[in-house]
């Protein structure tokens, strides 16, 4: 009986006893490998969502306005993160302004807002606006400072320069973040690039630069 799927060349060319060993190892690998749906059990439109840290599924990062989940785009496999607002924040003027302001920002030192989804998340009573953003796996700058016991002057200078570049970009567009702190500064996986996140308190001051409150 022909196999359902063609065997890899290294298995096809192996002698019969070794072929069975290789086939068994290949099958075992398939059975134990984490699949996208096991890592991301929730579905939100075309996105699959799961906890940021799979080892701590019930300890999701939360801010004043919502919580954050990791995810993957089912259409192209791109890894993303999803910000789900708290229900009391849903539909508020602050949420609308956060989306509008961040959607217009494109800078290497600002977290990129990729998509907006209006769906019903698992465990929520109704549909919600969900912000789909780029996933940064290097963690918060706050955690990095604590973990390494402080940054060297050279590294601190390099990261601070990036923060200033991101802030200058915002200010040039008459936008103030108003909540710059280490917890809202995220690192890329190589810890070399820092990006400004969480524009929940941001404000457009194009009419009066003095009005930042």
mmCIF file with all atom_site columns, C-alpha atoms in Angstrom, residues 11 15 47 61 65 77 98 124 155 180 184 204:
data_model
loop_
_atom_site.group_PDB
_atom_site.id
_atom_site.type_symbol
_atom_site.label_atom_id
_atom_site.label_alt_id
_atom_site.label_comp_id
_atom_site.label_asym_id
_atom_site.label_entity_id
_atom_site.label_seq_id
_atom_site.pdbx_PDB_ins_code
_atom_site.Cartn_x
_atom_site.Cartn_y
_atom_site.Cartn_z
_atom_site.occupancy
_atom_site.B_iso_or_equiv
_atom_site.pdbx_formal_charge
_atom_site.auth_seq_id
_atom_site.auth_comp_id
_atom_site.auth_asym_id
_atom_site.auth_atom_id
_atom_site.pdbx_PDB_model_num
ATOM 1  C CA . UNK A 1 11  ? 14.135  7.759  4.762  1.00 0.00 ? 11  UNK A CA 1
ATOM 2  C CA . UNK A 1 15  ? 17.908  0.179  4.365  1.00 0.00 ? 15  UNK A CA 1
ATOM 3  C CA . UNK A 1 47  ? -5.865  35.422 14.276 1.00 0.00 ? 47  UNK A CA 1
ATOM 4  C CA . UNK A 1 61  ? 0.255   41.080 31.097 1.00 0.00 ? 61  UNK A CA 1
ATOM 5  C CA . UNK A 1 65  ? -6.791  49.699 29.950 1.00 0.00 ? 65  UNK A CA 1
ATOM 6  C CA . UNK A 1 77  ? 1.933   32.739 9.884  1.00 0.00 ? 77  UNK A CA 1
ATOM 7  C CA . UNK A 1 98  ? -5.420  55.532 21.115 1.00 0.00 ? 98  UNK A CA 1
ATOM 8  C CA . UNK A 1 124 ? -16.029 37.878 26.804 1.00 0.00 ? 124 UNK A CA 1
ATOM 9  C CA . UNK A 1 155 ? 24.159  50.568 26.116 1.00 0.00 ? 155 UNK A CA 1
ATOM 10 C CA . UNK A 1 180 ? 6.916   57.207 28.971 1.00 0.00 ? 180 UNK A CA 1
ATOM 11 C CA . UNK A 1 184 ? 6.149   50.974 28.195 1.00 0.00 ? 184 UNK A CA 1
ATOM 12 C CA . UNK A 1 204 ? -2.888  65.264 19.973 1.00 0.00 ? 204 UNK A CA 1
#
